[in-house]
């Protein structure tokens, strides 16, 4: 069981918006930056969001990130079938002295 | 663009040592702005951070693997290495090397990923 808690699955229709939550504590999310990754089946993860809300240059602005207290959220607007993937949050844990990932959320575009 | 390529044996017997390498191209393991991590993914499961090394060879290991793990960097060959001793079936996973550029994020936001190498521990 992961220290960072994500919902196992979310779903929405094409064109709609979805949010994925990542819950932690003061040792991890509460005092460290959060990143988000997309992993399509059979491929390596890809960085979507870093430093809580920043996007690498090639990531479209349909993807957004936010953080409040000990929770972080990934938002995806204008859903496309290509967005079907697993999404993981990640951060550093100052107590465990380890990088952590959430358990992952499977996004289904209906 | 930094490209990472892992390689390894594919199959390792229980109690033996797993050795993996990761060739870095388009970038340098000697860069003082890049930090290099190994991450694994058990079959059908999520991601597990294994450990990190920087250009000076300074390491941080996941406490759960620390007693069996050694990470190293070979500047002459621009490659990273992982050694995991006394493996069991629980070490069966896809192993990724990943790089973080602290000019864009922290040393734990992974900008670059290899394609991964599958390792099975079985007799």
PDB file of C-alpha atoms in Angstrom:
ATOM      1  CA  UNK A   1       0.000   0.000   0.000  1.00  0.00           C
ATOM      2  CA  UNK A   2       1.432   3.338  -1.099  1.00  0.00           C
ATOM      3  CA  UNK A   3       2.118   6.233   1.275  1.00  0.00           C
ATOM      4  CA  UNK A   4       0.691   8.488  -1.445  1.00  0.00           C
ATOM      5  CA  UNK A   5      -2.951   7.650  -2.059  1.00  0.00           C
ATOM      6  CA  UNK A   6      -4.535   7.909  -5.479  1.00  0.00           C
ATOM      7  CA  UNK A   7      -7.940   6.659  -6.645  1.00  0.00           C
ATOM      8  CA  UNK A   8      -7.496   3.384  -8.544  1.00  0.00           C
ATOM      9  CA  UNK A   9      -9.540   4.593 -11.484  1.00  0.00           C
ATOM     10  CA  UNK A  10     -11.358   7.559 -12.967  1.00  0.00           C
ATOM     11  CA  UNK A  11     -13.348   7.928 -16.147  1.00  0.00           C
ATOM     12  CA  UNK A  12     -14.953  10.614 -18.256  1.00  0.00           C
ATOM     13  CA  UNK A  13     -16.233  11.167 -21.764  1.00  0.00           C
ATOM     14  CA  UNK A  14     -14.185  12.652 -24.599  1.00  0.00           C
ATOM     15  CA  UNK A  15     -13.970  16.419 -24.373  1.00  0.00           C
ATOM     16  CA  UNK A  16     -14.755  16.428 -20.671  1.00  0.00           C
ATOM     17  CA  UNK A  17     -12.509  17.266 -17.715  1.00  0.00           C
ATOM     18  CA  UNK A  18     -11.170  14.902 -15.094  1.00  0.00           C
ATOM     19  CA  UNK A  19      -9.172  15.375 -11.920  1.00  0.00           C
ATOM     20  CA  UNK A  20      -6.915  12.870 -10.170  1.00  0.00           C
ATOM     21  CA  UNK A  21      -6.037  13.349  -6.524  1.00  0.00           C
ATOM     22  CA  UNK A  22      -2.905  12.380  -4.631  1.00  0.00           C
ATOM     23  CA  UNK A  23      -3.021  12.460  -0.850  1.00  0.00           C
ATOM     24  CA  UNK A  24      -0.006  12.338   1.439  1.00  0.00           C
ATOM     25  CA  UNK A  25       1.221  13.926   4.650  1.00  0.00           C
ATOM     26  CA  UNK A  26       3.514  16.651   5.926  1.00  0.00           C
ATOM     27  CA  UNK A  27       6.618  14.524   5.389  1.00  0.00           C
ATOM     28  CA  UNK A  28       6.029  14.230   1.691  1.00  0.00           C
ATOM     29  CA  UNK A  29       3.506  16.339  -0.246  1.00  0.00           C
ATOM     30  CA  UNK A  30       3.106  18.858   2.546  1.00  0.00           C
ATOM     31  CA  UNK A  31       6.723  19.990   2.341  1.00  0.00           C
ATOM     32  CA  UNK A  32       8.028  18.864  -1.037  1.00  0.00           C
ATOM     33  CA  UNK A  33       7.308  19.416  -4.697  1.00  0.00           C
ATOM     34  CA  UNK A  34       4.989  17.055  -6.542  1.00  0.00           C
ATOM     35  CA  UNK A  35       5.426  15.633 -10.025  1.00  0.00           C
ATOM     36  CA  UNK A  36       2.935  13.795 -12.223  1.00  0.00           C
ATOM     37  CA  UNK A  37       3.625  11.108 -14.812  1.00  0.00           C
ATOM     38  CA  UNK A  38       1.622   9.490 -17.590  1.00  0.00           C
ATOM     39  CA  UNK A  39       2.256   5.873 -18.521  1.00  0.00           C
ATOM     40  CA  UNK A  40       0.544   4.348 -21.504  1.00  0.00           C
ATOM     41  CA  UNK A  41       0.580   0.525 -21.703  1.00  0.00           C
ATOM     42  CA  UNK A  42       3.910  -0.916 -22.715  1.00  0.00           C
ATOM     43  CA  UNK A  43       5.761   2.399 -22.455  1.00  0.00           C
ATOM     44  CA  UNK A  44       7.903   4.179 -19.917  1.00  0.00           C
ATOM     45  CA  UNK A  45       6.360   6.917 -17.774  1.00  0.00           C
ATOM     46  CA  UNK A  46       6.456  10.464 -19.107  1.00  0.00           C
ATOM     47  CA  UNK A  47       6.759  13.611 -17.003  1.00  0.00           C
ATOM     48  CA  UNK A  48       3.634  15.775 -17.232  1.00  0.00           C
ATOM     49  CA  UNK A  49       3.959  18.164 -14.297  1.00  0.00           C
ATOM     50  CA  UNK A  50       6.855  19.146 -12.034  1.00  0.00           C
ATOM     51  CA  UNK A  51       7.192  21.530  -9.103  1.00  0.00           C
ATOM     52  CA  UNK A  52       3.459  21.073  -8.360  1.00  0.00           C
ATOM     53  CA  UNK A  53       2.114  22.903 -11.415  1.00  0.00           C
ATOM     54  CA  UNK A  54       4.829  23.488 -14.041  1.00  0.00           C
ATOM     55  CA  UNK A  55       4.653  21.797 -17.431  1.00  0.00           C
ATOM     56  CA  UNK A  56       7.596  20.676 -19.570  1.00  0.00           C
ATOM     57  CA  UNK A  57       7.565  22.545 -22.859  1.00  0.00           C
ATOM     58  CA  UNK A  58       6.109  19.714 -24.917  1.00  0.00           C
ATOM     59  CA  UNK A  59       3.176  19.035 -22.586  1.00  0.00           C
ATOM     60  CA  UNK A  60      -0.077  20.704 -23.715  1.00  0.00           C
ATOM     61  CA  UNK A  61      -1.858  23.081 -21.399  1.00  0.00           C
ATOM     62  CA  UNK A  62      -4.774  20.649 -21.176  1.00  0.00           C
ATOM     63  CA  UNK A  63      -2.734  19.174 -18.322  1.00  0.00           C
ATOM     64  CA  UNK A  64      -2.504  21.128 -15.075  1.00  0.00           C
ATOM     65  CA  UNK A  65      -1.316  20.537 -11.551  1.00  0.00           C
ATOM     66  CA  UNK A  66      -2.040  22.039  -8.178  1.00  0.00           C
ATOM     67  CA  UNK A  67      -1.207  21.430  -4.551  1.00  0.00           C
ATOM     68  CA  UNK A  68      -2.928  22.350  -1.325  1.00  0.00           C
ATOM     69  CA  UNK A  69      -1.595  21.262   2.047  1.00  0.00           C
ATOM     70  CA  UNK A  70      -0.879  17.557   1.920  1.00  0.00           C
ATOM     71  CA  UNK A  71      -2.770  16.841  -1.298  1.00  0.00           C
ATOM     72  CA  UNK A  72      -2.084  17.403  -4.969  1.00  0.00           C
ATOM     73  CA  UNK A  73      -4.321  17.264  -7.991  1.00  0.00           C
ATOM     74  CA  UNK A  74      -3.782  16.602 -11.677  1.00  0.00           C
ATOM     75  CA  UNK A  75      -6.356  18.059 -14.038  1.00  0.00           C
ATOM     76  CA  UNK A  76      -6.917  17.076 -17.640  1.00  0.00           C
ATOM     77  CA  UNK A  77      -9.326  19.010 -19.860  1.00  0.00           C
ATOM     78  CA  UNK A  78     -10.585  18.257 -23.366  1.00  0.00           C
ATOM     79  CA  UNK A  79     -10.151  14.519 -22.826  1.00  0.00           C
ATOM     80  CA  UNK A  80      -8.952  12.508 -25.792  1.00  0.00           C
ATOM     81  CA  UNK A  81      -8.752   8.769 -26.317  1.00  0.00           C
ATOM     82  CA  UNK A  82      -4.968   9.141 -26.356  1.00  0.00           C
ATOM     83  CA  UNK A  83      -5.153  10.241 -22.705  1.00  0.00           C
ATOM     84  CA  UNK A  84      -6.138   6.733 -21.639  1.00  0.00           C
ATOM     85  CA  UNK A  85      -3.235   5.704 -19.425  1.00  0.00           C
ATOM     86  CA  UNK A  86      -2.094   5.260 -15.863  1.00  0.00           C
ATOM     87  CA  UNK A  87      -1.186   8.440 -14.013  1.00  0.00           C
ATOM     88  CA  UNK A  88       1.226   8.574 -11.074  1.00  0.00           C
ATOM     89  CA  UNK A  89       2.075  11.304  -8.612  1.00  0.00           C
ATOM     90  CA  UNK A  90       5.538  11.453  -7.134  1.00  0.00           C
ATOM     91  CA  UNK A  91       7.435  13.365  -4.493  1.00  0.00           C
ATOM     92  CA  UNK A  92      10.209  13.133  -1.902  1.00  0.00           C
ATOM     93  CA  UNK A  93       9.535  11.949   1.632  1.00  0.00           C
ATOM     94  CA  UNK A  94      11.720  13.693   4.187  1.00  0.00           C
ATOM     95  CA  UNK A  95      11.025  11.143   6.914  1.00  0.00           C
ATOM     96  CA  UNK A  96      11.425   7.968   4.880  1.00  0.00           C
ATOM     97  CA  UNK A  97      14.406   9.493   3.039  1.00  0.00           C
ATOM     98  CA  UNK A  98      13.064   8.137  -0.206  1.00  0.00           C
ATOM     99  CA  UNK A  99      11.275   9.223  -3.342  1.00  0.00           C
ATOM    100  CA  UNK A 100       7.719   8.015  -3.472  1.00  0.00           C
ATOM    101  CA  UNK A 101       5.091   7.363  -6.099  1.00  0.00           C
ATOM    102  CA  UNK A 102       1.375   7.050  -5.672  1.00  0.00           C
ATOM    103  CA  UNK A 103      -0.239   3.737  -6.463  1.00  0.00           C
ATOM    104  CA  UNK A 104      -1.406   5.034  -9.818  1.00  0.00           C
ATOM    105  CA  UNK A 105      -4.773   5.915 -11.330  1.00  0.00           C
ATOM    106  CA  UNK A 106      -6.125   4.357 -14.478  1.00  0.00           C
ATOM    107  CA  UNK A 107      -7.919   6.883 -16.661  1.00  0.00           C
ATOM    108  CA  UNK A 108     -10.587   5.549 -18.989  1.00  0.00           C
ATOM    109  CA  UNK A 109     -11.988   7.807 -21.697  1.00  0.00           C
ATOM    110  CA  UNK A 110     -15.497   6.511 -22.238  1.00  0.00           C
TER     111      UNK A 110
ATOM    112  CA  UNK B   1      17.530  15.370 -26.071  1.00  0.00           C
ATOM    113  CA  UNK B   2      18.819  12.948 -23.458  1.00  0.00           C
ATOM    114  CA  UNK B   3      18.306   9.285 -24.334  1.00  0.00           C
ATOM    115  CA  UNK B   4      18.644   6.448 -21.836  1.00  0.00           C
ATOM    116  CA  UNK B   5      19.065   2.792 -22.750  1.00  0.00           C
ATOM    117  CA  UNK B   6      19.002   0.055 -20.128  1.00  0.00           C
ATOM    118  CA  UNK B   7      20.408  -3.399 -20.630  1.00  0.00           C
ATOM    119  CA  UNK B   8      20.585  -6.491 -18.503  1.00  0.00           C
ATOM    120  CA  UNK B   9      20.418 -10.300 -18.373  1.00  0.00           C
ATOM    121  CA  UNK B  10      16.641 -10.740 -18.526  1.00  0.00           C
ATOM    122  CA  UNK B  11      16.744 -13.806 -16.286  1.00  0.00           C
ATOM    123  CA  UNK B  12      18.529 -14.102 -12.946  1.00  0.00           C
ATOM    124  CA  UNK B  13      18.552 -17.050 -10.554  1.00  0.00           C
ATOM    125  CA  UNK B  14      17.422 -16.584  -6.949  1.00  0.00           C
ATOM    126  CA  UNK B  15      20.199 -15.579  -4.536  1.00  0.00           C
ATOM    127  CA  UNK B  16      22.362 -14.296  -7.395  1.00  0.00           C
ATOM    128  CA  UNK B  17      23.303 -10.687  -8.179  1.00  0.00           C
ATOM    129  CA  UNK B  18      21.362  -8.606 -10.681  1.00  0.00           C
ATOM    130  CA  UNK B  19      23.520  -6.244 -12.725  1.00  0.00           C
ATOM    131  CA  UNK B  20      22.084  -3.622 -15.048  1.00  0.00           C
ATOM    132  CA  UNK B  21      23.608  -0.831 -17.083  1.00  0.00           C
ATOM    133  CA  UNK B  22      22.123   2.338 -18.537  1.00  0.00           C
ATOM    134  CA  UNK B  23      23.839   4.098 -21.427  1.00  0.00           C
ATOM    135  CA  UNK B  24      23.293   7.850 -21.512  1.00  0.00           C
ATOM    136  CA  UNK B  25      23.381   9.653 -24.859  1.00  0.00           C
ATOM    137  CA  UNK B  26      22.616  13.235 -25.739  1.00  0.00           C
ATOM    138  CA  UNK B  27      23.765  14.215 -22.280  1.00  0.00           C
ATOM    139  CA  UNK B  28      26.527  13.543 -19.782  1.00  0.00           C
ATOM    140  CA  UNK B  29      26.565  11.619 -16.535  1.00  0.00           C
ATOM    141  CA  UNK B  30      29.187  14.169 -15.501  1.00  0.00           C
ATOM    142  CA  UNK B  31      26.706  17.037 -15.668  1.00  0.00           C
ATOM    143  CA  UNK B  32      26.289  18.726 -12.307  1.00  0.00           C
ATOM    144  CA  UNK B  33      22.660  19.523 -13.064  1.00  0.00           C
ATOM    145  CA  UNK B  34      21.551  15.946 -13.701  1.00  0.00           C
ATOM    146  CA  UNK B  35      20.701  13.342 -11.088  1.00  0.00           C
ATOM    147  CA  UNK B  36      20.219   9.737 -12.099  1.00  0.00           C
ATOM    148  CA  UNK B  37      17.752   7.330 -10.550  1.00  0.00           C
ATOM    149  CA  UNK B  38      16.722   3.737 -10.965  1.00  0.00           C
ATOM    150  CA  UNK B  39      13.027   2.941 -10.700  1.00  0.00           C
ATOM    151  CA  UNK B  40      11.289  -0.396 -11.023  1.00  0.00           C
ATOM    152  CA  UNK B  41       7.792  -1.585 -11.741  1.00  0.00           C
ATOM    153  CA  UNK B  42       6.602  -4.974 -10.576  1.00  0.00           C
ATOM    154  CA  UNK B  43       4.286  -6.793 -13.022  1.00  0.00           C
ATOM    155  CA  UNK B  44       0.948  -5.018 -13.147  1.00  0.00           C
ATOM    156  CA  UNK B  45       1.939  -2.724 -10.285  1.00  0.00           C
ATOM    157  CA  UNK B  46       3.025   0.837  -9.672  1.00  0.00           C
ATOM    158  CA  UNK B  47       6.421   2.498  -9.611  1.00  0.00           C
ATOM    159  CA  UNK B  48       9.047   1.970  -6.934  1.00  0.00           C
ATOM    160  CA  UNK B  49      12.067   4.249  -6.593  1.00  0.00           C
ATOM    161  CA  UNK B  50      15.249   2.250  -6.079  1.00  0.00           C
ATOM    162  CA  UNK B  51      17.898   4.909  -5.591  1.00  0.00           C
ATOM    163  CA  UNK B  52      19.782   7.868  -7.019  1.00  0.00           C
ATOM    164  CA  UNK B  53      23.352   8.798  -7.896  1.00  0.00           C
ATOM    165  CA  UNK B  54      24.864  12.075  -9.021  1.00  0.00           C
ATOM    166  CA  UNK B  55      27.939  12.964 -11.035  1.00  0.00           C
ATOM    167  CA  UNK B  56      30.090  12.861  -7.915  1.00  0.00           C
ATOM    168  CA  UNK B  57      28.978   9.338  -7.150  1.00  0.00           C
ATOM    169  CA  UNK B  58      26.945  10.446  -4.145  1.00  0.00           C
ATOM    170  CA  UNK B  59      24.095   8.028  -3.632  1.00  0.00           C
ATOM    171  CA  UNK B  60      20.726   7.884  -1.898  1.00  0.00           C
ATOM    172  CA  UNK B  61      19.198   4.453  -1.608  1.00  0.00           C
ATOM    173  CA  UNK B  62      15.665   3.338  -0.884  1.00  0.00           C
ATOM    174  CA  UNK B  63      15.893   2.102   2.730  1.00  0.00           C
ATOM    175  CA  UNK B  64      14.044  -1.072   1.770  1.00  0.00           C
ATOM    176  CA  UNK B  65      16.831  -2.028  -0.680  1.00  0.00           C
ATOM    177  CA  UNK B  66      19.839  -0.321   0.841  1.00  0.00           C
ATOM    178  CA  UNK B  67      21.502  -3.443   2.238  1.00  0.00           C
ATOM    179  CA  UNK B  68      21.534  -5.147  -1.199  1.00  0.00           C
ATOM    180  CA  UNK B  69      22.024  -2.216  -3.542  1.00  0.00           C
ATOM    181  CA  UNK B  70      24.956  -0.512  -5.183  1.00  0.00           C
ATOM    182  CA  UNK B  71      24.717   2.247  -7.776  1.00  0.00           C
ATOM    183  CA  UNK B  72      27.678   3.572  -9.696  1.00  0.00           C
ATOM    184  CA  UNK B  73      28.508   5.949 -12.527  1.00  0.00           C
ATOM    185  CA  UNK B  74      31.168   5.400 -15.192  1.00  0.00           C
ATOM    186  CA  UNK B  75      32.130   8.774 -16.619  1.00  0.00           C
ATOM    187  CA  UNK B  76      34.491   7.303 -19.222  1.00  0.00           C
ATOM    188  CA  UNK B  77      31.652   5.297 -20.774  1.00  0.00           C
ATOM    189  CA  UNK B  78      28.865   7.733 -19.918  1.00  0.00           C
ATOM    190  CA  UNK B  79      26.830   5.049 -18.271  1.00  0.00           C
ATOM    191  CA  UNK B  80      25.152   4.110 -15.026  1.00  0.00           C
ATOM    192  CA  UNK B  81      25.172   0.770 -13.285  1.00  0.00           C
ATOM    193  CA  UNK B  82      22.968  -1.009 -10.778  1.00  0.00           C
ATOM    194  CA  UNK B  83      23.892  -4.040  -8.730  1.00  0.00           C
ATOM    195  CA  UNK B  84      21.323  -5.781  -6.541  1.00  0.00           C
ATOM    196  CA  UNK B  85      22.490  -8.775  -4.529  1.00  0.00           C
ATOM    197  CA  UNK B  86      20.625 -11.792  -3.151  1.00  0.00           C
ATOM    198  CA  UNK B  87      17.686 -11.412  -5.484  1.00  0.00           C
ATOM    199  CA  UNK B  88      14.371 -13.186  -4.974  1.00  0.00           C
ATOM    200  CA  UNK B  89      11.189 -13.492  -6.988  1.00  0.00           C
ATOM    201  CA  UNK B  90      10.094 -10.218  -5.396  1.00  0.00           C
ATOM    202  CA  UNK B  91      12.758  -8.465  -7.470  1.00  0.00           C
ATOM    203  CA  UNK B  92      11.069  -9.498 -10.714  1.00  0.00           C
ATOM    204  CA  UNK B  93      10.180  -6.215 -12.413  1.00  0.00           C
ATOM    205  CA  UNK B  94      10.804  -3.835 -15.260  1.00  0.00           C
ATOM    206  CA  UNK B  95      13.769  -1.679 -14.306  1.00  0.00           C
ATOM    207  CA  UNK B  96      14.034   1.889 -15.572  1.00  0.00           C
ATOM    208  CA  UNK B  97      16.843   4.367 -15.387  1.00  0.00           C
ATOM    209  CA  UNK B  98      15.664   7.963 -15.215  1.00  0.00           C
ATOM    210  CA  UNK B  99      17.274  11.381 -15.137  1.00  0.00           C
ATOM    211  CA  UNK B 100      16.274  14.569 -13.379  1.00  0.00           C
ATOM    212  CA  UNK B 101      17.480  17.965 -14.499  1.00  0.00           C
ATOM    213  CA  UNK B 102      17.536  20.379 -11.580  1.00  0.00           C
ATOM    214  CA  UNK B 103      17.363  23.287 -14.018  1.00  0.00           C
ATOM    215  CA  UNK B 104      13.804  22.075 -14.542  1.00  0.00           C
ATOM    216  CA  UNK B 105      12.446  20.771 -11.302  1.00  0.00           C
ATOM    217  CA  UNK B 106      14.007  18.944  -8.403  1.00  0.00           C
ATOM    218  CA  UNK B 107      16.322  15.948  -8.420  1.00  0.00           C
ATOM    219  CA  UNK B 108      13.212  13.796  -7.912  1.00  0.00           C
ATOM    220  CA  UNK B 109      11.155  14.967 -10.898  1.00  0.00           C
ATOM    221  CA  UNK B 110      12.197  12.581 -13.622  1.00  0.00           C
ATOM    222  CA  UNK B 111      12.488  14.263 -17.007  1.00  0.00           C
ATOM    223  CA  UNK B 112      14.125  11.442 -18.910  1.00  0.00           C
ATOM    224  CA  UNK B 113      13.299   7.730 -18.871  1.00  0.00           C
ATOM    225  CA  UNK B 114      14.779   4.718 -20.568  1.00  0.00           C
ATOM    226  CA  UNK B 115      12.449   2.221 -22.201  1.00  0.00           C
ATOM    227  CA  UNK B 116      13.009  -0.198 -19.324  1.00  0.00           C
ATOM    228  CA  UNK B 117      14.487  -3.664 -19.146  1.00  0.00           C
ATOM    229  CA  UNK B 118      12.512  -6.638 -17.920  1.00  0.00           C
ATOM    230  CA  UNK B 119      14.118  -8.808 -15.262  1.00  0.00           C
ATOM    231  CA  UNK B 120      12.750 -12.136 -14.108  1.00  0.00           C
ATOM    232  CA  UNK B 121      14.121 -13.900 -11.062  1.00  0.00           C
ATOM    233  CA  UNK B 122      13.562 -17.608 -11.414  1.00  0.00           C
ATOM    234  CA  UNK B 123      15.474 -20.857 -11.186  1.00  0.00           C
TER     235      UNK B 123
END
